């Protein structure tokens, strides 16, 4: 992956991912496919990879847990600009055709999750995560609208308040890493519903290194741990 003329090229992926994207209905075209790699363990449950394996793997990777389901190992298939927000979207895939899409650590869309999917996030203001939640000048409130399924859930407004909780060391790929723990309290006006998301932020870069997020009121908690970040 590299930057050229202000734009990012597609992340190099292998033909297996092409099948996943086509089956999931994604219309993005795959470019720069010049390597075939066999991942016998991609997406297996309760997987725990060694730090050396993750470091040597030529792809960014995460652990993901959806609700009470076993932990998955997922790799980055695409890294491309969102033409509406102009933010870089990272698209993580598993072998069951599931996909998690993040922008600066925020889950903004999911595909083929068993209990339902987040379809869209819209806001007139930037997500504080994209501005650097660790900075004093970054707003600690945010509002957006979301669509999700199953059911006809369109345009529900979410209002968030971010609060710093504590400085905490967490295990990332076998290494204790310092982080700033922030709690996001989310209120859904239409249904008088409230829940909390947690983000662990790198204290210097402001990058989200771990998170626990509810993508919609009726959908399960998703925990993501960044093992090898996208650079």
PDB file of C-alpha atoms in Angstrom:
ATOM      1  CA  UNK A   1       0.000   0.000   0.000  1.00  0.00           C
ATOM      2  CA  UNK A   2       1.396   3.407  -0.878  1.00  0.00           C
ATOM      3  CA  UNK A   3       0.253   6.931  -1.556  1.00  0.00           C
ATOM      4  CA  UNK A   4       0.513   8.394  -5.046  1.00  0.00           C
ATOM      5  CA  UNK A   5      -0.645  11.802  -6.257  1.00  0.00           C
ATOM      6  CA  UNK A   6      -2.604  12.326  -3.058  1.00  0.00           C
ATOM      7  CA  UNK A   7      -4.580   9.099  -3.343  1.00  0.00           C
ATOM      8  CA  UNK A   8      -4.135   5.672  -1.844  1.00  0.00           C
ATOM      9  CA  UNK A   9      -3.851   2.654  -4.093  1.00  0.00           C
ATOM     10  CA  UNK A  10      -5.840  -0.420  -3.184  1.00  0.00           C
ATOM     11  CA  UNK A  11      -4.376  -2.686  -0.537  1.00  0.00           C
ATOM     12  CA  UNK A  12      -2.846  -5.768  -2.190  1.00  0.00           C
ATOM     13  CA  UNK A  13      -5.127  -8.724  -1.709  1.00  0.00           C
ATOM     14  CA  UNK A  14      -5.533 -12.201  -3.104  1.00  0.00           C
ATOM     15  CA  UNK A  15      -8.243 -13.821  -5.252  1.00  0.00           C
ATOM     16  CA  UNK A  16     -10.027 -15.345  -2.250  1.00  0.00           C
ATOM     17  CA  UNK A  17     -11.002 -11.860  -1.161  1.00  0.00           C
ATOM     18  CA  UNK A  18     -12.334 -11.102  -4.630  1.00  0.00           C
ATOM     19  CA  UNK A  19     -14.866 -13.889  -4.170  1.00  0.00           C
ATOM     20  CA  UNK A  20     -15.842 -12.533  -0.759  1.00  0.00           C
ATOM     21  CA  UNK A  21     -16.452  -9.029  -2.050  1.00  0.00           C
ATOM     22  CA  UNK A  22     -18.499 -10.183  -5.027  1.00  0.00           C
ATOM     23  CA  UNK A  23     -20.681 -12.454  -2.905  1.00  0.00           C
ATOM     24  CA  UNK A  24     -21.300  -9.693  -0.385  1.00  0.00           C
ATOM     25  CA  UNK A  25     -22.550  -7.305  -3.056  1.00  0.00           C
ATOM     26  CA  UNK A  26     -19.688  -4.841  -2.760  1.00  0.00           C
ATOM     27  CA  UNK A  27     -19.159  -2.980  -6.017  1.00  0.00           C
ATOM     28  CA  UNK A  28     -15.565  -1.936  -5.409  1.00  0.00           C
ATOM     29  CA  UNK A  29     -13.175  -3.276  -8.020  1.00  0.00           C
ATOM     30  CA  UNK A  30     -10.072  -5.104  -6.967  1.00  0.00           C
ATOM     31  CA  UNK A  31      -6.768  -3.818  -8.294  1.00  0.00           C
ATOM     32  CA  UNK A  32      -3.137  -4.798  -7.931  1.00  0.00           C
ATOM     33  CA  UNK A  33      -3.833  -8.485  -7.446  1.00  0.00           C
ATOM     34  CA  UNK A  34      -0.381  -9.880  -7.975  1.00  0.00           C
ATOM     35  CA  UNK A  35       0.041 -12.351  -5.176  1.00  0.00           C
ATOM     36  CA  UNK A  36      -1.752 -15.540  -4.130  1.00  0.00           C
ATOM     37  CA  UNK A  37      -1.556 -16.395  -0.465  1.00  0.00           C
ATOM     38  CA  UNK A  38      -3.133 -19.279   1.397  1.00  0.00           C
ATOM     39  CA  UNK A  39      -4.582 -18.449   4.835  1.00  0.00           C
ATOM     40  CA  UNK A  40      -5.652 -21.778   6.252  1.00  0.00           C
ATOM     41  CA  UNK A  41      -6.700 -20.197   9.548  1.00  0.00           C
ATOM     42  CA  UNK A  42      -8.352 -17.003   8.341  1.00  0.00           C
ATOM     43  CA  UNK A  43     -11.528 -16.401  10.310  1.00  0.00           C
ATOM     44  CA  UNK A  44     -11.225 -19.424  12.593  1.00  0.00           C
ATOM     45  CA  UNK A  45     -12.823 -19.101  16.003  1.00  0.00           C
ATOM     46  CA  UNK A  46     -10.879 -18.464  19.211  1.00  0.00           C
ATOM     47  CA  UNK A  47      -7.693 -17.927  17.290  1.00  0.00           C
ATOM     48  CA  UNK A  48      -4.643 -16.492  18.994  1.00  0.00           C
ATOM     49  CA  UNK A  49      -1.680 -15.755  16.784  1.00  0.00           C
ATOM     50  CA  UNK A  50       1.874 -15.389  17.981  1.00  0.00           C
ATOM     51  CA  UNK A  51       3.423 -11.909  17.909  1.00  0.00           C
ATOM     52  CA  UNK A  52       6.004 -13.154  15.393  1.00  0.00           C
ATOM     53  CA  UNK A  53       3.304 -14.468  13.052  1.00  0.00           C
ATOM     54  CA  UNK A  54       1.409 -11.179  13.123  1.00  0.00           C
ATOM     55  CA  UNK A  55       4.574  -9.141  12.618  1.00  0.00           C
ATOM     56  CA  UNK A  56       5.701 -11.225   9.656  1.00  0.00           C
ATOM     57  CA  UNK A  57       2.266 -11.283   8.017  1.00  0.00           C
ATOM     58  CA  UNK A  58       2.341  -8.722   5.167  1.00  0.00           C
ATOM     59  CA  UNK A  59      -1.195  -7.512   5.966  1.00  0.00           C
ATOM     60  CA  UNK A  60      -2.727  -5.362   8.668  1.00  0.00           C
ATOM     61  CA  UNK A  61      -4.774  -7.520  11.025  1.00  0.00           C
ATOM     62  CA  UNK A  62      -7.214  -7.433  13.936  1.00  0.00           C
ATOM     63  CA  UNK A  63      -8.969  -9.640  16.429  1.00  0.00           C
ATOM     64  CA  UNK A  64     -12.740  -9.185  16.403  1.00  0.00           C
ATOM     65  CA  UNK A  65     -15.417 -10.567  18.668  1.00  0.00           C
ATOM     66  CA  UNK A  66     -19.109 -10.113  17.865  1.00  0.00           C
ATOM     67  CA  UNK A  67     -21.328 -10.475  20.897  1.00  0.00           C
ATOM     68  CA  UNK A  68     -20.573 -13.679  22.785  1.00  0.00           C
ATOM     69  CA  UNK A  69     -19.261 -15.443  19.706  1.00  0.00           C
ATOM     70  CA  UNK A  70     -15.685 -16.746  19.547  1.00  0.00           C
ATOM     71  CA  UNK A  71     -12.858 -14.435  18.619  1.00  0.00           C
ATOM     72  CA  UNK A  72     -12.038 -14.062  14.919  1.00  0.00           C
ATOM     73  CA  UNK A  73      -8.777 -13.212  13.216  1.00  0.00           C
ATOM     74  CA  UNK A  74      -9.392 -10.790  10.343  1.00  0.00           C
ATOM     75  CA  UNK A  75      -7.111  -9.148   7.800  1.00  0.00           C
ATOM     76  CA  UNK A  76      -7.345  -5.927   5.841  1.00  0.00           C
ATOM     77  CA  UNK A  77      -8.728  -6.372   2.330  1.00  0.00           C
ATOM     78  CA  UNK A  78      -9.187  -2.763   1.230  1.00  0.00           C
ATOM     79  CA  UNK A  79      -8.012   0.691   2.267  1.00  0.00           C
ATOM     80  CA  UNK A  80      -9.695   3.420   0.225  1.00  0.00           C
ATOM     81  CA  UNK A  81     -11.132   6.906   0.551  1.00  0.00           C
ATOM     82  CA  UNK A  82     -14.777   7.465   1.401  1.00  0.00           C
ATOM     83  CA  UNK A  83     -15.767   9.952  -1.299  1.00  0.00           C
ATOM     84  CA  UNK A  84     -18.407  11.545   0.958  1.00  0.00           C
ATOM     85  CA  UNK A  85     -16.396  12.060   4.156  1.00  0.00           C
ATOM     86  CA  UNK A  86     -12.962  11.980   2.481  1.00  0.00           C
ATOM     87  CA  UNK A  87     -11.836   9.697   5.302  1.00  0.00           C
ATOM     88  CA  UNK A  88      -9.863   6.524   4.763  1.00  0.00           C
ATOM     89  CA  UNK A  89     -12.017   3.424   5.160  1.00  0.00           C
ATOM     90  CA  UNK A  90     -10.467   0.148   6.250  1.00  0.00           C
ATOM     91  CA  UNK A  91     -12.338  -3.004   5.235  1.00  0.00           C
ATOM     92  CA  UNK A  92     -11.635  -6.122   7.288  1.00  0.00           C
ATOM     93  CA  UNK A  93     -12.820  -9.550   6.139  1.00  0.00           C
ATOM     94  CA  UNK A  94     -13.272 -13.073   7.471  1.00  0.00           C
ATOM     95  CA  UNK A  95     -13.687 -16.375   5.652  1.00  0.00           C
ATOM     96  CA  UNK A  96     -17.481 -16.476   6.153  1.00  0.00           C
ATOM     97  CA  UNK A  97     -17.945 -13.404   3.907  1.00  0.00           C
ATOM     98  CA  UNK A  98     -18.334 -11.085   6.893  1.00  0.00           C
ATOM     99  CA  UNK A  99     -16.896  -7.587   6.697  1.00  0.00           C
ATOM    100  CA  UNK A 100     -16.240  -4.803   9.198  1.00  0.00           C
ATOM    101  CA  UNK A 101     -15.635  -1.309   7.819  1.00  0.00           C
ATOM    102  CA  UNK A 102     -13.953   1.311  10.009  1.00  0.00           C
ATOM    103  CA  UNK A 103     -12.995   4.967   9.752  1.00  0.00           C
ATOM    104  CA  UNK A 104     -10.414   6.072  12.326  1.00  0.00           C
ATOM    105  CA  UNK A 105     -11.457   3.177  14.535  1.00  0.00           C
ATOM    106  CA  UNK A 106     -15.197   3.831  14.243  1.00  0.00           C
ATOM    107  CA  UNK A 107     -17.362   1.056  12.810  1.00  0.00           C
ATOM    108  CA  UNK A 108     -19.319   2.749  10.014  1.00  0.00           C
ATOM    109  CA  UNK A 109     -20.681  -0.271   8.146  1.00  0.00           C
ATOM    110  CA  UNK A 110     -20.892  -4.051   8.413  1.00  0.00           C
ATOM    111  CA  UNK A 111     -21.724  -6.741   5.865  1.00  0.00           C
ATOM    112  CA  UNK A 112     -23.105 -10.255   6.404  1.00  0.00           C
ATOM    113  CA  UNK A 113     -23.066 -10.309  10.191  1.00  0.00           C
ATOM    114  CA  UNK A 114     -25.373 -13.019  11.553  1.00  0.00           C
ATOM    115  CA  UNK A 115     -27.627 -10.802  13.692  1.00  0.00           C
ATOM    116  CA  UNK A 116     -27.859  -7.756  11.426  1.00  0.00           C
ATOM    117  CA  UNK A 117     -25.822  -4.979   9.891  1.00  0.00           C
ATOM    118  CA  UNK A 118     -25.074  -1.301  10.216  1.00  0.00           C
ATOM    119  CA  UNK A 119     -25.928   0.102   6.785  1.00  0.00           C
ATOM    120  CA  UNK A 120     -24.834   3.716   6.958  1.00  0.00           C
ATOM    121  CA  UNK A 121     -23.603   6.522   9.222  1.00  0.00           C
ATOM    122  CA  UNK A 122     -24.219  10.168   8.273  1.00  0.00           C
ATOM    123  CA  UNK A 123     -23.146  13.348  10.034  1.00  0.00           C
ATOM    124  CA  UNK A 124     -22.657  17.007   9.207  1.00  0.00           C
ATOM    125  CA  UNK A 125     -19.731  17.150  11.645  1.00  0.00           C
ATOM    126  CA  UNK A 126     -16.493  15.155  11.847  1.00  0.00           C
ATOM    127  CA  UNK A 127     -16.260  12.262  14.274  1.00  0.00           C
ATOM    128  CA  UNK A 128     -14.064  13.326  17.230  1.00  0.00           C
ATOM    129  CA  UNK A 129     -12.125  10.085  16.699  1.00  0.00           C
ATOM    130  CA  UNK A 130     -10.960  11.424  13.344  1.00  0.00           C
ATOM    131  CA  UNK A 131      -9.795  14.700  14.924  1.00  0.00           C
ATOM    132  CA  UNK A 132      -7.820  13.110  17.726  1.00  0.00           C
ATOM    133  CA  UNK A 133      -9.817  12.447  20.848  1.00  0.00           C
ATOM    134  CA  UNK A 134      -6.652  12.855  22.943  1.00  0.00           C
ATOM    135  CA  UNK A 135      -6.392  16.553  22.043  1.00  0.00           C
ATOM    136  CA  UNK A 136      -7.964  19.133  24.348  1.00  0.00           C
ATOM    137  CA  UNK A 137      -9.268  21.151  21.392  1.00  0.00           C
ATOM    138  CA  UNK A 138     -11.229  18.213  19.956  1.00  0.00           C
ATOM    139  CA  UNK A 139     -14.989  18.486  20.617  1.00  0.00           C
ATOM    140  CA  UNK A 140     -16.254  15.865  23.047  1.00  0.00           C
ATOM    141  CA  UNK A 141     -19.794  15.804  21.651  1.00  0.00           C
ATOM    142  CA  UNK A 142     -21.022  14.439  18.329  1.00  0.00           C
ATOM    143  CA  UNK A 143     -24.290  13.663  16.557  1.00  0.00           C
ATOM    144  CA  UNK A 144     -25.021  11.458  13.550  1.00  0.00           C
ATOM    145  CA  UNK A 145     -27.787   9.432  11.940  1.00  0.00           C
ATOM    146  CA  UNK A 146     -27.626   5.712  11.280  1.00  0.00           C
ATOM    147  CA  UNK A 147     -29.509   3.070   9.293  1.00  0.00           C
ATOM    148  CA  UNK A 148     -29.472  -0.593  10.300  1.00  0.00           C
ATOM    149  CA  UNK A 149     -31.144  -3.922   9.729  1.00  0.00           C
ATOM    150  CA  UNK A 150     -32.999  -6.199  10.328  1.00  0.00           C
ATOM    151  CA  UNK A 151     -36.145  -4.127  10.333  1.00  0.00           C
ATOM    152  CA  UNK A 152     -36.823  -0.732   8.824  1.00  0.00           C
ATOM    153  CA  UNK A 153     -34.470   1.402  10.922  1.00  0.00           C
ATOM    154  CA  UNK A 154     -33.676   4.502   8.876  1.00  0.00           C
ATOM    155  CA  UNK A 155     -32.348   7.868   9.994  1.00  0.00           C
ATOM    156  CA  UNK A 156     -32.220   7.295  13.753  1.00  0.00           C
ATOM    157  CA  UNK A 157     -30.358  10.143  15.450  1.00  0.00           C
ATOM    158  CA  UNK A 158     -27.548   9.361  17.869  1.00  0.00           C
ATOM    159  CA  UNK A 159     -26.042  11.938  20.243  1.00  0.00           C
ATOM    160  CA  UNK A 160     -22.673  11.184  21.847  1.00  0.00           C
ATOM    161  CA  UNK A 161     -20.700  12.534  24.786  1.00  0.00           C
ATOM    162  CA  UNK A 162     -17.058  11.463  25.167  1.00  0.00           C
ATOM    163  CA  UNK A 163     -15.386  11.360  28.581  1.00  0.00           C
ATOM    164  CA  UNK A 164     -11.838  10.469  29.508  1.00  0.00           C
ATOM    165  CA  UNK A 165     -11.833   7.588  31.983  1.00  0.00           C
ATOM    166  CA  UNK A 166      -8.268   6.533  32.814  1.00  0.00           C
ATOM    167  CA  UNK A 167      -4.754   5.846  31.596  1.00  0.00           C
ATOM    168  CA  UNK A 168      -4.565   2.098  31.070  1.00  0.00           C
ATOM    169  CA  UNK A 169      -2.042  -0.463  29.816  1.00  0.00           C
ATOM    170  CA  UNK A 170      -3.565  -3.079  27.497  1.00  0.00           C
ATOM    171  CA  UNK A 171      -2.116  -6.137  25.806  1.00  0.00           C
ATOM    172  CA  UNK A 172      -1.626  -5.567  22.091  1.00  0.00           C
ATOM    173  CA  UNK A 173       0.034  -8.399  20.194  1.00  0.00           C
ATOM    174  CA  UNK A 174       1.881  -9.592  23.295  1.00  0.00           C
ATOM    175  CA  UNK A 175       3.048  -6.130  24.343  1.00  0.00           C
ATOM    176  CA  UNK A 176       1.665  -4.004  27.190  1.00  0.00           C
ATOM    177  CA  UNK A 177       0.738  -0.712  25.533  1.00  0.00           C
ATOM    178  CA  UNK A 178      -0.195   2.554  27.209  1.00  0.00           C
ATOM    179  CA  UNK A 179      -3.586   3.948  26.213  1.00  0.00           C
ATOM    180  CA  UNK A 180      -6.107   6.620  27.089  1.00  0.00           C
ATOM    181  CA  UNK A 181      -9.467   5.028  27.839  1.00  0.00           C
ATOM    182  CA  UNK A 182     -12.449   7.086  26.673  1.00  0.00           C
ATOM    183  CA  UNK A 183     -16.110   6.252  27.223  1.00  0.00           C
ATOM    184  CA  UNK A 184     -18.669   7.372  24.661  1.00  0.00           C
ATOM    185  CA  UNK A 185     -22.204   7.623  26.011  1.00  0.00           C
ATOM    186  CA  UNK A 186     -24.670   7.337  23.136  1.00  0.00           C
ATOM    187  CA  UNK A 187     -28.315   8.406  23.324  1.00  0.00           C
ATOM    188  CA  UNK A 188     -30.843   7.355  20.677  1.00  0.00           C
ATOM    189  CA  UNK A 189     -33.540  10.024  20.799  1.00  0.00           C
ATOM    190  CA  UNK A 190     -36.344   8.259  18.942  1.00  0.00           C
ATOM    191  CA  UNK A 191     -36.489   5.250  21.255  1.00  0.00           C
ATOM    192  CA  UNK A 192     -35.175   6.822  24.485  1.00  0.00           C
ATOM    193  CA  UNK A 193     -32.295   4.333  24.553  1.00  0.00           C
ATOM    194  CA  UNK A 194     -28.748   4.743  25.817  1.00  0.00           C
ATOM    195  CA  UNK A 195     -25.563   2.670  25.630  1.00  0.00           C
ATOM    196  CA  UNK A 196     -21.804   3.093  26.046  1.00  0.00           C
ATOM    197  CA  UNK A 197     -18.895   2.499  23.685  1.00  0.00           C
ATOM    198  CA  UNK A 198     -15.289   2.300  24.875  1.00  0.00           C
ATOM    199  CA  UNK A 199     -12.221   3.417  22.919  1.00  0.00           C
ATOM    200  CA  UNK A 200      -8.603   2.883  23.915  1.00  0.00           C
ATOM    201  CA  UNK A 201      -6.544   5.620  22.256  1.00  0.00           C
ATOM    202  CA  UNK A 202      -2.793   5.783  21.683  1.00  0.00           C
ATOM    203  CA  UNK A 203      -1.709   8.700  23.907  1.00  0.00           C
ATOM    204  CA  UNK A 204       0.532  10.335  21.284  1.00  0.00           C
ATOM    205  CA  UNK A 205      -0.983   9.563  17.883  1.00  0.00           C
ATOM    206  CA  UNK A 206      -4.644   9.458  18.924  1.00  0.00           C
ATOM    207  CA  UNK A 207      -5.154   6.235  16.943  1.00  0.00           C
ATOM    208  CA  UNK A 208      -7.779   3.810  18.262  1.00  0.00           C
ATOM    209  CA  UNK A 209      -5.927   0.625  19.236  1.00  0.00           C
ATOM    210  CA  UNK A 210      -8.870  -1.181  20.796  1.00  0.00           C
ATOM    211  CA  UNK A 211     -12.605  -0.598  20.994  1.00  0.00           C
ATOM    212  CA  UNK A 212     -15.909  -2.012  22.175  1.00  0.00           C
ATOM    213  CA  UNK A 213     -18.750  -0.652  20.057  1.00  0.00           C
ATOM    214  CA  UNK A 214     -22.476  -1.174  19.712  1.00  0.00           C
ATOM    215  CA  UNK A 215     -23.238  -0.411  16.078  1.00  0.00           C
ATOM    216  CA  UNK A 216     -27.009  -0.087  16.669  1.00  0.00           C
ATOM    217  CA  UNK A 217     -29.422  -0.448  19.603  1.00  0.00           C
ATOM    218  CA  UNK A 218     -30.602  -3.982  18.755  1.00  0.00           C
ATOM    219  CA  UNK A 219     -27.255  -5.397  17.605  1.00  0.00           C
ATOM    220  CA  UNK A 220     -24.520  -7.035  19.702  1.00  0.00           C
ATOM    221  CA  UNK A 221     -21.332  -5.480  21.008  1.00  0.00           C
ATOM    222  CA  UNK A 222     -18.313  -5.721  18.692  1.00  0.00           C
ATOM    223  CA  UNK A 223     -14.831  -5.732  20.196  1.00  0.00           C
ATOM    224  CA  UNK A 224     -11.864  -4.947  17.953  1.00  0.00           C
ATOM    225  CA  UNK A 225      -8.184  -5.133  18.863  1.00  0.00           C
ATOM    226  CA  UNK A 226      -5.656  -3.799  16.367  1.00  0.00           C
ATOM    227  CA  UNK A 227      -2.827  -6.326  16.076  1.00  0.00           C
ATOM    228  CA  UNK A 228      -0.896  -4.913  13.144  1.00  0.00           C
ATOM    229  CA  UNK A 229      -2.020  -1.415  12.171  1.00  0.00           C
ATOM    230  CA  UNK A 230      -2.409  -0.155   8.648  1.00  0.00           C
ATOM    231  CA  UNK A 231       0.405   2.262   7.828  1.00  0.00           C
TER     232      UNK A 231
END
